[in-house]
Amino acid sequence: MTPATLYPALARTEAVTWALLLLGMTLKYVTRTTELGVAVFGLVHGVVFLAYVLVTVVVALDQRWSRRLTLLALVAALPPFATLWVERRVERSGRLATSWRLAPGGERPGHVLEHALARALARPVLSAVVGGALVLLATAALLVVGPPGGRAGA
């Protein structure tokens, strides 16, 4: 996986899960047929959202995105389908390389965050497992905390 393949994959997946969540919300609030769509697609979207945030930070650090572009990419996960617009923007502007800048044999890391990322890129399988575990732990913590504003009808 490279920045040019990983970031677009997560940006597109995030948009798809938004569509599924919106479908679930339509079934729950408009047709009043089932709450299952919100329960299932809400969880899936939450997991993908967290993965998108993690991948965005990693890619932004490796590809030397500006703080403004990084913030834009992170905020784009909030409104439906905005990640698609940002993904096109970064691809067209050449901000997604076909290799990791800080991977072994690449550039030397310049600061502590780049050193941490360089170490992670030296062990991609372990890093993917750790990243997945972080996303799942964050998801579990958020499930314990519950939805914003509390549970409806509670």
Tab-separated table of N, CA and C in Angstrom:
chain	number	residue	atom	x	y	z
A	1	MET	N	0.841	-1.189	0.000
A	1	MET	CA	0.000	0.000	0.000
A	1	MET	C	0.878	1.241	0.000
A	2	THR	N	0.519	2.167	-0.788
A	2	THR	CA	1.230	3.440	-0.867
A	2	THR	C	0.267	4.566	-0.497
A	3	PRO	N	0.775	5.771	-0.267
A	3	PRO	CA	-0.148	6.880	-0.017
A	3	PRO	C	-1.161	7.055	-1.157
A	4	ALA	N	-0.711	6.811	-2.387
A	4	ALA	CA	-1.577	6.985	-3.561
A	4	ALA	C	-2.672	5.927	-3.658
A	5	THR	N	-2.530	4.831	-2.951
A	5	THR	CA	-3.587	3.806	-2.941
A	5	THR	C	-4.363	3.791	-1.624
A	6	LEU	N	-3.653	4.001	-0.512
A	6	LEU	CA	-4.290	3.906	0.810
A	6	LEU	C	-5.261	5.048	1.084
A	7	TYR	N	-4.827	6.280	0.878
A	7	TYR	CA	-5.700	7.414	1.186
A	7	TYR	C	-6.979	7.415	0.337
A	8	PRO	N	-6.881	7.258	-0.989
A	8	PRO	CA	-8.126	7.218	-1.771
A	8	PRO	C	-9.056	6.074	-1.357
A	9	ALA	N	-8.493	4.923	-1.026
A	9	ALA	CA	-9.328	3.791	-0.612
A	9	ALA	C	-10.125	4.135	0.641
A	10	LEU	N	-9.483	4.759	1.624
A	10	LEU	CA	-10.197	5.115	2.851
A	10	LEU	C	-11.177	6.253	2.611
A	11	ALA	N	-10.801	7.239	1.785
A	11	ALA	CA	-11.702	8.359	1.496
A	11	ALA	C	-12.969	7.862	0.806
A	12	ARG	N	-12.821	6.937	-0.120
A	12	ARG	CA	-13.983	6.405	-0.841
A	12	ARG	C	-14.828	5.506	0.060
A	13	THR	N	-14.160	4.702	0.878
A	13	THR	CA	-14.887	3.828	1.799
A	13	THR	C	-15.676	4.652	2.809
A	14	GLU	N	-15.080	5.752	3.270
A	14	GLU	CA	-15.773	6.635	4.205
A	14	GLU	C	-17.033	7.193	3.564
A	15	ALA	N	-16.958	7.565	2.304
A	15	ALA	CA	-18.135	8.085	1.593
A	15	ALA	C	-19.203	7.002	1.425
A	16	VAL	N	-18.785	5.782	1.119
A	16	VAL	CA	-19.749	4.676	0.979
A	16	VAL	C	-20.450	4.411	2.305
A	17	THR	N	-19.698	4.425	3.401
A	17	THR	CA	-20.346	4.167	4.688
A	17	THR	C	-21.273	5.311	5.083
A	18	TRP	N	-20.960	6.538	4.633
A	18	TRP	CA	-21.890	7.651	4.847
A	18	TRP	C	-23.212	7.355	4.125
A	19	ALA	N	-23.113	6.891	2.884
A	19	ALA	CA	-24.320	6.584	2.110
A	19	ALA	C	-25.147	5.499	2.803
A	20	LEU	N	-24.465	4.478	3.304
A	20	LEU	CA	-25.180	3.407	4.009
A	20	LEU	C	-25.831	3.927	5.286
A	21	LEU	N	-25.139	4.792	6.014
A	21	LEU	CA	-25.717	5.360	7.226
A	21	LEU	C	-26.932	6.228	6.886
A	22	LEU	N	-26.828	7.007	5.832
A	22	LEU	CA	-27.974	7.830	5.413
A	22	LEU	C	-29.159	6.953	5.010
A	23	LEU	N	-28.887	5.826	4.356
A	23	LEU	CA	-29.947	4.871	4.032
A	23	LEU	C	-30.585	4.340	5.314
A	24	GLY	N	-29.742	3.960	6.267
A	24	GLY	CA	-30.261	3.479	7.550
A	24	GLY	C	-31.094	4.523	8.265
A	25	MET	N	-30.667	5.780	8.199
A	25	MET	CA	-31.433	6.867	8.831
A	25	MET	C	-32.765	7.081	8.117
A	26	THR	N	-32.769	6.923	6.804
A	26	THR	CA	-34.021	7.037	6.048
A	26	THR	C	-34.995	5.943	6.477
A	27	LEU	N	-34.494	4.726	6.617
A	27	LEU	CA	-35.347	3.619	7.047
A	27	LEU	C	-35.879	3.832	8.460
A	28	LYS	N	-35.055	4.402	9.317
A	28	LYS	CA	-35.472	4.597	10.705
A	28	LYS	C	-36.406	5.789	10.868
A	29	TYR	N	-36.050	6.924	10.293
A	29	TYR	CA	-36.777	8.161	10.587
A	29	TYR	C	-37.830	8.536	9.550
A	30	VAL	N	-37.670	8.108	8.303
A	30	VAL	CA	-38.638	8.478	7.264
A	30	VAL	C	-39.674	7.378	7.084
A	31	THR	N	-39.224	6.179	6.793
A	31	THR	CA	-40.182	5.090	6.569
A	31	THR	C	-40.597	4.412	7.870
A	32	ARG	N	-39.810	4.611	8.924
A	32	ARG	CA	-40.075	4.010	10.247
A	32	ARG	C	-40.238	2.487	10.152
A	33	THR	N	-39.425	1.876	9.294
A	33	THR	CA	-39.524	0.428	9.111
A	33	THR	C	-38.558	-0.351	9.991
A	34	THR	N	-37.362	0.177	10.211
A	34	THR	CA	-36.390	-0.554	11.025
A	34	THR	C	-35.305	0.384	11.536
A	35	GLU	N	-34.769	0.051	12.686
A	35	GLU	CA	-33.639	0.782	13.257
A	35	GLU	C	-32.338	0.041	12.992
A	36	LEU	N	-32.429	-1.134	12.405
A	36	LEU	CA	-31.263	-1.978	12.186
A	36	LEU	C	-30.207	-1.292	11.307
A	37	GLY	N	-30.653	-0.560	10.297
A	37	GLY	CA	-29.704	0.111	9.401
A	37	GLY	C	-28.825	1.109	10.120
A	38	VAL	N	-29.411	1.881	11.034
A	38	VAL	CA	-28.626	2.851	11.801
A	38	VAL	C	-27.668	2.125	12.735
A	39	ALA	N	-28.148	1.067	13.380
A	39	ALA	CA	-27.299	0.324	14.306
A	39	ALA	C	-26.097	-0.285	13.583
A	40	VAL	N	-26.345	-0.948	12.478
A	40	VAL	CA	-25.266	-1.632	11.754
A	40	VAL	C	-24.393	-0.632	10.995
A	41	PHE	N	-25.025	0.194	10.167
A	41	PHE	CA	-24.252	1.107	9.335
A	41	PHE	C	-23.617	2.221	10.154
A	42	GLY	N	-24.227	2.575	11.278
A	42	GLY	CA	-23.622	3.568	12.166
A	42	GLY	C	-22.311	3.056	12.739
A	43	LEU	N	-22.312	1.806	13.159
A	43	LEU	CA	-21.085	1.210	13.691
A	43	LEU	C	-20.014	1.095	12.604
A	44	VAL	N	-20.418	0.607	11.443
A	44	VAL	CA	-19.463	0.467	10.332
A	44	VAL	C	-18.889	1.833	9.955
A	45	HIS	N	-19.756	2.825	9.853
A	45	HIS	CA	-19.281	4.166	9.508
A	45	HIS	C	-18.339	4.708	10.584
A	46	GLY	N	-18.651	4.464	11.840
A	46	GLY	CA	-17.786	4.923	12.929
A	46	GLY	C	-16.396	4.328	12.856
A	47	VAL	N	-16.319	3.040	12.586
A	47	VAL	CA	-15.019	2.368	12.471
A	47	VAL	C	-14.239	2.933	11.281
A	48	VAL	N	-14.906	3.066	10.146
A	48	VAL	CA	-14.233	3.586	8.946
A	48	VAL	C	-13.830	5.053	9.148
A	49	PHE	N	-14.677	5.829	9.805
A	49	PHE	CA	-14.353	7.216	10.119
A	49	PHE	C	-13.052	7.301	10.908
A	50	LEU	N	-12.935	6.499	11.960
A	50	LEU	CA	-11.716	6.504	12.775
A	50	LEU	C	-10.499	6.049	11.970
A	51	ALA	N	-10.683	5.044	11.118
A	51	ALA	CA	-9.581	4.588	10.264
A	51	ALA	C	-9.168	5.688	9.289
A	52	TYR	N	-10.146	6.387	8.732
A	52	TYR	CA	-9.859	7.498	7.815
A	52	TYR	C	-9.049	8.581	8.524
A	53	VAL	N	-9.433	8.925	9.745
A	53	VAL	CA	-8.703	9.937	10.499
A	53	VAL	C	-7.252	9.494	10.709
A	54	LEU	N	-7.050	8.257	11.129
A	54	LEU	CA	-5.697	7.743	11.353
A	54	LEU	C	-4.879	7.758	10.066
A	55	VAL	N	-5.448	7.257	8.991
A	55	VAL	CA	-4.737	7.216	7.710
A	55	VAL	C	-4.445	8.622	7.204
A	56	THR	N	-5.372	9.533	7.371
A	56	THR	CA	-5.155	10.917	6.940
A	56	THR	C	-3.966	11.530	7.670
A	57	VAL	N	-3.879	11.328	8.960
A	57	VAL	CA	-2.758	11.876	9.737
A	57	VAL	C	-1.443	11.246	9.279
A	58	VAL	N	-1.425	9.944	9.080
A	58	VAL	CA	-0.210	9.257	8.643
A	58	VAL	C	0.225	9.740	7.264
A	59	VAL	N	-0.706	9.788	6.319
A	59	VAL	CA	-0.378	10.226	4.956
A	59	VAL	C	0.046	11.690	4.957
A	60	ALA	N	-0.662	12.516	5.693
A	60	ALA	CA	-0.327	13.940	5.746
A	60	ALA	C	1.083	14.156	6.280
A	61	LEU	N	1.449	13.412	7.302
A	61	LEU	CA	2.787	13.523	7.868
A	61	LEU	C	3.840	13.055	6.871
A	62	ASP	N	3.600	11.905	6.262
A	62	ASP	CA	4.574	11.366	5.319
A	62	ASP	C	4.704	12.222	4.062
A	63	GLN	N	3.606	12.732	3.582
A	63	GLN	CA	3.615	13.485	2.315
A	63	GLN	C	3.827	14.983	2.507
A	64	ARG	N	4.070	15.377	3.747
A	64	ARG	CA	4.323	16.787	4.082
A	64	ARG	C	3.188	17.708	3.654
A	65	TRP	N	1.957	17.286	3.949
A	65	TRP	CA	0.825	18.159	3.676
A	65	TRP	C	0.900	19.350	4.620
A	66	SER	N	0.400	20.470	4.178
A	66	SER	CA	0.321	21.637	5.045
A	66	SER	C	-0.679	21.363	6.164
A	67	ARG	N	-0.586	22.144	7.227
A	67	ARG	CA	-1.561	22.007	8.311
A	67	ARG	C	-2.967	22.299	7.798
A	68	ARG	N	-3.054	23.265	6.904
A	68	ARG	CA	-4.369	23.642	6.347
A	68	ARG	C	-4.987	22.478	5.567
A	69	LEU	N	-4.194	21.831	4.689
A	69	LEU	CA	-4.706	20.708	3.916
A	69	LEU	C	-5.056	19.537	4.831
A	70	THR	N	-4.218	19.283	5.825
A	70	THR	CA	-4.491	18.202	6.771
A	70	THR	C	-5.795	18.451	7.514
A	71	LEU	N	-5.977	19.670	7.996
A	71	LEU	CA	-7.220	20.012	8.688
A	71	LEU	C	-8.419	19.888	7.760
A	72	LEU	N	-8.279	20.344	6.533
A	72	LEU	CA	-9.352	20.224	5.544
A	72	LEU	C	-9.725	18.759	5.331
A	73	ALA	N	-8.717	17.893	5.186
A	73	ALA	CA	-8.974	16.462	4.971
A	73	ALA	C	-9.658	15.835	6.182
A	74	LEU	N	-9.271	16.263	7.379
A	74	LEU	CA	-9.902	15.717	8.587
A	74	LEU	C	-11.345	16.209	8.735
A	75	VAL	N	-11.565	17.482	8.513
A	75	VAL	CA	-12.914	18.045	8.623
A	75	VAL	C	-13.827	17.472	7.540
A	76	ALA	N	-13.258	17.091	6.403
A	76	ALA	CA	-14.050	16.537	5.300
A	76	ALA	C	-14.750	15.239	5.678
A	77	ALA	N	-14.313	14.591	6.737
A	77	ALA	CA	-14.973	13.352	7.158
A	77	ALA	C	-16.311	13.614	7.836
A	78	LEU	N	-16.577	14.868	8.204
A	78	LEU	CA	-17.810	15.167	8.930
A	78	LEU	C	-19.039	15.281	8.026
A	79	PRO	N	-19.026	16.111	6.983
A	79	PRO	CA	-20.212	16.132	6.114
A	79	PRO	C	-20.189	14.951	5.140
A	80	PRO	N	-21.345	14.458	4.780
A	80	PRO	CA	-21.379	13.317	3.847
A	80	PRO	C	-20.674	13.622	2.528
A	81	PHE	N	-19.850	12.696	2.106
A	81	PHE	CA	-19.220	12.657	0.785
A	81	PHE	C	-18.124	13.697	0.550
A	82	ALA	N	-17.790	14.516	1.532
A	82	ALA	CA	-16.757	15.537	1.340
A	82	ALA	C	-15.370	14.925	1.184
A	83	THR	N	-15.168	13.725	1.697
A	83	THR	CA	-13.857	13.091	1.532
A	83	THR	C	-13.555	12.821	0.056
A	84	LEU	N	-14.595	12.623	-0.745
A	84	LEU	CA	-14.389	12.405	-2.185
A	84	LEU	C	-13.816	13.651	-2.840
A	85	TRP	N	-14.301	14.823	-2.436
A	85	TRP	CA	-13.809	16.082	-2.983
A	85	TRP	C	-12.343	16.302	-2.597
A	86	VAL	N	-12.017	16.056	-1.325
A	86	VAL	CA	-10.634	16.234	-0.867
A	86	VAL	C	-9.722	15.225	-1.546
A	87	GLU	N	-10.186	14.001	-1.673
A	87	GLU	CA	-9.376	12.965	-2.320
A	87	GLU	C	-9.029	13.377	-3.750
A	88	ARG	N	-9.997	13.870	-4.504
A	88	ARG	CA	-9.725	14.336	-5.873
A	88	ARG	C	-8.742	15.496	-5.873
A	89	ARG	N	-8.925	16.385	-4.919
A	89	ARG	CA	-8.057	17.563	-4.823
A	89	ARG	C	-6.600	17.169	-4.563
A	90	VAL	N	-6.370	16.257	-3.625
A	90	VAL	CA	-4.983	15.879	-3.325
A	90	VAL	C	-4.374	15.045	-4.447
A	91	GLU	N	-5.190	14.226	-5.111
A	91	GLU	CA	-4.669	13.450	-6.250
A	91	GLU	C	-4.278	14.367	-7.404
A	92	ARG	N	-5.152	15.306	-7.745
A	92	ARG	CA	-4.881	16.208	-8.876
A	92	ARG	C	-3.715	17.142	-8.609
A	93	SER	N	-3.492	17.475	-7.349
A	93	SER	CA	-2.397	18.395	-7.025
A	93	SER	C	-1.077	17.665	-6.794
A	94	GLY	N	-1.071	16.342	-6.959
A	94	GLY	CA	0.159	15.570	-6.824
A	94	GLY	C	0.645	15.405	-5.396
A	95	ARG	N	-0.272	15.444	-4.448
A	95	ARG	CA	0.122	15.325	-3.042
A	95	ARG	C	0.041	13.893	-2.509
A	96	LEU	N	-0.101	12.930	-3.415
A	96	LEU	CA	-0.108	11.515	-3.025
A	96	LEU	C	0.941	10.778	-3.850
A	97	ALA	N	2.042	10.467	-3.229
A	97	ALA	CA	3.130	9.787	-3.934
A	97	ALA	C	2.855	8.294	-4.043
A	98	THR	N	3.564	7.663	-4.954
A	98	THR	CA	3.432	6.211	-5.135
A	98	THR	C	4.385	5.442	-4.222
A	99	SER	N	5.066	6.145	-3.342
A	99	SER	CA	5.907	5.492	-2.336
A	99	SER	C	5.897	6.339	-1.063
A	100	TRP	N	6.247	5.700	0.035
A	100	TRP	CA	6.302	6.388	1.317
A	100	TRP	C	7.633	7.126	1.430
A	101	ARG	N	7.575	8.398	1.687
A	101	ARG	CA	8.765	9.232	1.800
A	101	ARG	C	9.668	8.768	2.941
A	102	LEU	N	9.092	8.316	4.052
A	102	LEU	CA	9.857	7.951	5.237
A	102	LEU	C	10.093	6.447	5.372
A	103	ALA	N	9.784	5.686	4.332
A	103	ALA	CA	10.015	4.237	4.363
A	103	ALA	C	11.515	3.958	4.344
A	104	PRO	N	11.905	2.753	4.735
A	104	PRO	CA	13.329	2.407	4.679
A	104	PRO	C	13.912	2.689	3.293
A	105	GLY	N	15.064	3.349	3.264
A	105	GLY	CA	15.691	3.726	2.008
A	105	GLY	C	15.224	5.075	1.485
A	106	GLY	N	14.230	5.670	2.160
A	106	GLY	CA	13.708	6.973	1.751
A	106	GLY	C	14.404	8.096	2.505
A	107	GLU	N	13.701	9.190	2.645
A	107	GLU	CA	14.262	10.353	3.341
A	107	GLU	C	14.465	10.071	4.822
A	108	ARG	N	15.421	10.785	5.384
A	108	ARG	CA	15.667	10.684	6.831
A	108	ARG	C	14.592	11.499	7.560
A	109	PRO	N	14.054	10.945	8.638
A	109	PRO	CA	13.057	11.685	9.414
A	109	PRO	C	13.673	12.946	10.024
A	110	GLY	N	12.856	13.992	10.115
A	110	GLY	CA	13.366	15.251	10.616
A	110	GLY	C	12.978	15.571	12.048
A	111	HIS	N	11.861	15.044	12.525
A	111	HIS	CA	11.426	15.337	13.893
A	111	HIS	C	10.806	14.080	14.494
A	112	VAL	N	10.395	14.191	15.733
A	112	VAL	CA	9.979	13.017	16.498
A	112	VAL	C	8.799	12.282	15.847
A	113	LEU	N	7.819	13.004	15.309
A	113	LEU	CA	6.693	12.336	14.664
A	113	LEU	C	7.133	11.601	13.401
A	114	GLU	N	8.036	12.200	12.651
A	114	GLU	CA	8.556	11.527	11.456
A	114	GLU	C	9.376	10.300	11.836
A	115	HIS	N	10.116	10.372	12.945
A	115	HIS	CA	10.866	9.196	13.409
A	115	HIS	C	9.907	8.062	13.761
A	116	ALA	N	8.829	8.385	14.459
A	116	ALA	CA	7.838	7.366	14.824
A	116	ALA	C	7.209	6.756	13.580
A	117	LEU	N	6.870	7.592	12.610
A	117	LEU	CA	6.269	7.083	11.378
A	117	LEU	C	7.270	6.243	10.594
A	118	ALA	N	8.523	6.660	10.544
A	118	ALA	CA	9.551	5.883	9.836
A	118	ALA	C	9.685	4.494	10.460
A	119	ARG	N	9.639	4.424	11.773
A	119	ARG	CA	9.704	3.113	12.443
A	119	ARG	C	8.485	2.263	12.093
A	120	ALA	N	7.315	2.902	12.052
A	120	ALA	CA	6.094	2.172	11.698
A	120	ALA	C	6.165	1.663	10.262
A	121	LEU	N	6.662	2.498	9.347
A	121	LEU	CA	6.747	2.092	7.944
A	121	LEU	C	7.789	1.001	7.722
A	122	ALA	N	8.729	0.862	8.637
A	122	ALA	CA	9.721	-0.205	8.533
A	122	ALA	C	9.111	-1.569	8.867
A	123	ARG	N	7.977	-1.562	9.547
A	123	ARG	CA	7.266	-2.796	9.921
A	123	ARG	C	5.793	-2.640	9.540
A	124	PRO	N	5.483	-2.696	8.249
A	124	PRO	CA	4.126	-2.373	7.804
A	124	PRO	C	3.040	-3.307	8.321
A	125	VAL	N	3.310	-4.593	8.411
A	125	VAL	CA	2.276	-5.524	8.877
A	125	VAL	C	1.968	-5.268	10.347
A	126	LEU	N	3.007	-5.158	11.153
A	126	LEU	CA	2.813	-4.870	12.570
A	126	LEU	C	2.100	-3.532	12.746
A	127	SER	N	2.485	-2.541	11.961
A	127	SER	CA	1.873	-1.220	12.056
A	127	SER	C	0.397	-1.263	11.671
A	128	ALA	N	0.047	-2.047	10.661
A	128	ALA	CA	-1.357	-2.181	10.267
A	128	ALA	C	-2.158	-2.847	11.385
A	129	VAL	N	-1.575	-3.849	12.022
A	129	VAL	CA	-2.254	-4.524	13.135
A	129	VAL	C	-2.434	-3.557	14.307
A	130	VAL	N	-1.388	-2.815	14.645
A	130	VAL	CA	-1.474	-1.847	15.744
A	130	VAL	C	-2.489	-0.751	15.393
A	131	GLY	N	-2.462	-0.249	14.161
A	131	GLY	CA	-3.427	0.766	13.740
A	131	GLY	C	-4.853	0.249	13.823
A	132	GLY	N	-5.072	-0.983	13.365
A	132	GLY	CA	-6.395	-1.593	13.467
A	132	GLY	C	-6.836	-1.752	14.908
A	133	ALA	N	-5.904	-2.155	15.768
A	133	ALA	CA	-6.230	-2.303	17.187
A	133	ALA	C	-6.581	-0.951	17.810
A	134	LEU	N	-5.860	0.096	17.433
A	134	LEU	CA	-6.170	1.435	17.949
A	134	LEU	C	-7.567	1.877	17.522
A	135	VAL	N	-7.912	1.616	16.280
A	135	VAL	CA	-9.244	1.981	15.782
A	135	VAL	C	-10.311	1.201	16.551
A	136	LEU	N	-10.086	-0.083	16.756
A	136	LEU	CA	-11.072	-0.890	17.492
A	136	LEU	C	-11.181	-0.477	18.952
A	137	LEU	N	-10.049	-0.138	19.586
A	137	LEU	CA	-10.091	0.331	20.974
A	137	LEU	C	-10.836	1.663	21.079
A	138	ALA	N	-10.579	2.561	20.138
A	138	ALA	CA	-11.288	3.844	20.127
A	138	ALA	C	-12.779	3.621	19.908
A	139	THR	N	-13.117	2.692	19.020
A	139	THR	CA	-14.523	2.370	18.770
A	139	THR	C	-15.178	1.826	20.038
A	140	ALA	N	-14.503	0.913	20.710
A	140	ALA	CA	-15.044	0.340	21.944
A	140	ALA	C	-15.242	1.417	23.003
A	141	ALA	N	-14.273	2.311	23.133
A	141	ALA	CA	-14.395	3.393	24.110
A	141	ALA	C	-15.581	4.289	23.782
A	142	LEU	N	-15.751	4.615	22.512
A	142	LEU	CA	-16.874	5.464	22.112
A	142	LEU	C	-18.218	4.758	22.302
A	143	LEU	N	-18.248	3.447	22.117
A	143	LEU	CA	-19.487	2.704	22.368
A	143	LEU	C	-19.851	2.721	23.846
A	144	VAL	N	-18.842	2.674	24.709
A	144	VAL	CA	-19.093	2.734	26.155
A	144	VAL	C	-19.616	4.112	26.538
A	145	VAL	N	-19.023	5.158	25.960
A	145	VAL	CA	-19.452	6.523	26.267
A	145	VAL	C	-20.878	6.750	25.782
A	146	GLY	N	-21.205	6.221	24.617
A	146	GLY	CA	-22.545	6.346	24.074
A	146	GLY	C	-22.668	7.504	23.098
A	147	PRO	N	-23.828	7.622	22.463
A	147	PRO	CA	-24.024	8.663	21.441
A	147	PRO	C	-24.079	10.058	22.066
A	148	PRO	N	-23.777	11.082	21.277
A	148	PRO	CA	-23.880	12.446	21.805
A	148	PRO	C	-25.303	12.748	22.258
A	149	GLY	N	-25.432	13.402	23.389
A	149	GLY	CA	-26.762	13.766	23.878
A	149	GLY	C	-27.491	12.630	24.592
A	150	GLY	N	-26.853	11.488	24.750
A	150	GLY	CA	-27.489	10.369	25.438
A	150	GLY	C	-28.355	9.549	24.496
A	151	ARG	N	-28.894	8.488	25.024
A	151	ARG	CA	-29.734	7.588	24.226
A	151	ARG	C	-31.160	8.126	24.170
A	152	ALA	N	-31.737	8.006	22.983
A	152	ALA	CA	-33.135	8.432	22.814
A	152	ALA	C	-34.037	7.522	23.622
A	153	GLY	N	-34.936	8.121	24.335
A	153	GLY	CA	-35.906	7.341	25.094
A	153	GLY	C	-35.371	6.813	26.406
A	154	ALA	N	-34.148	7.166	26.756
A	154	ALA	CA	-33.566	6.668	28.014
A	154	ALA	C	-33.885	7.571	29.172
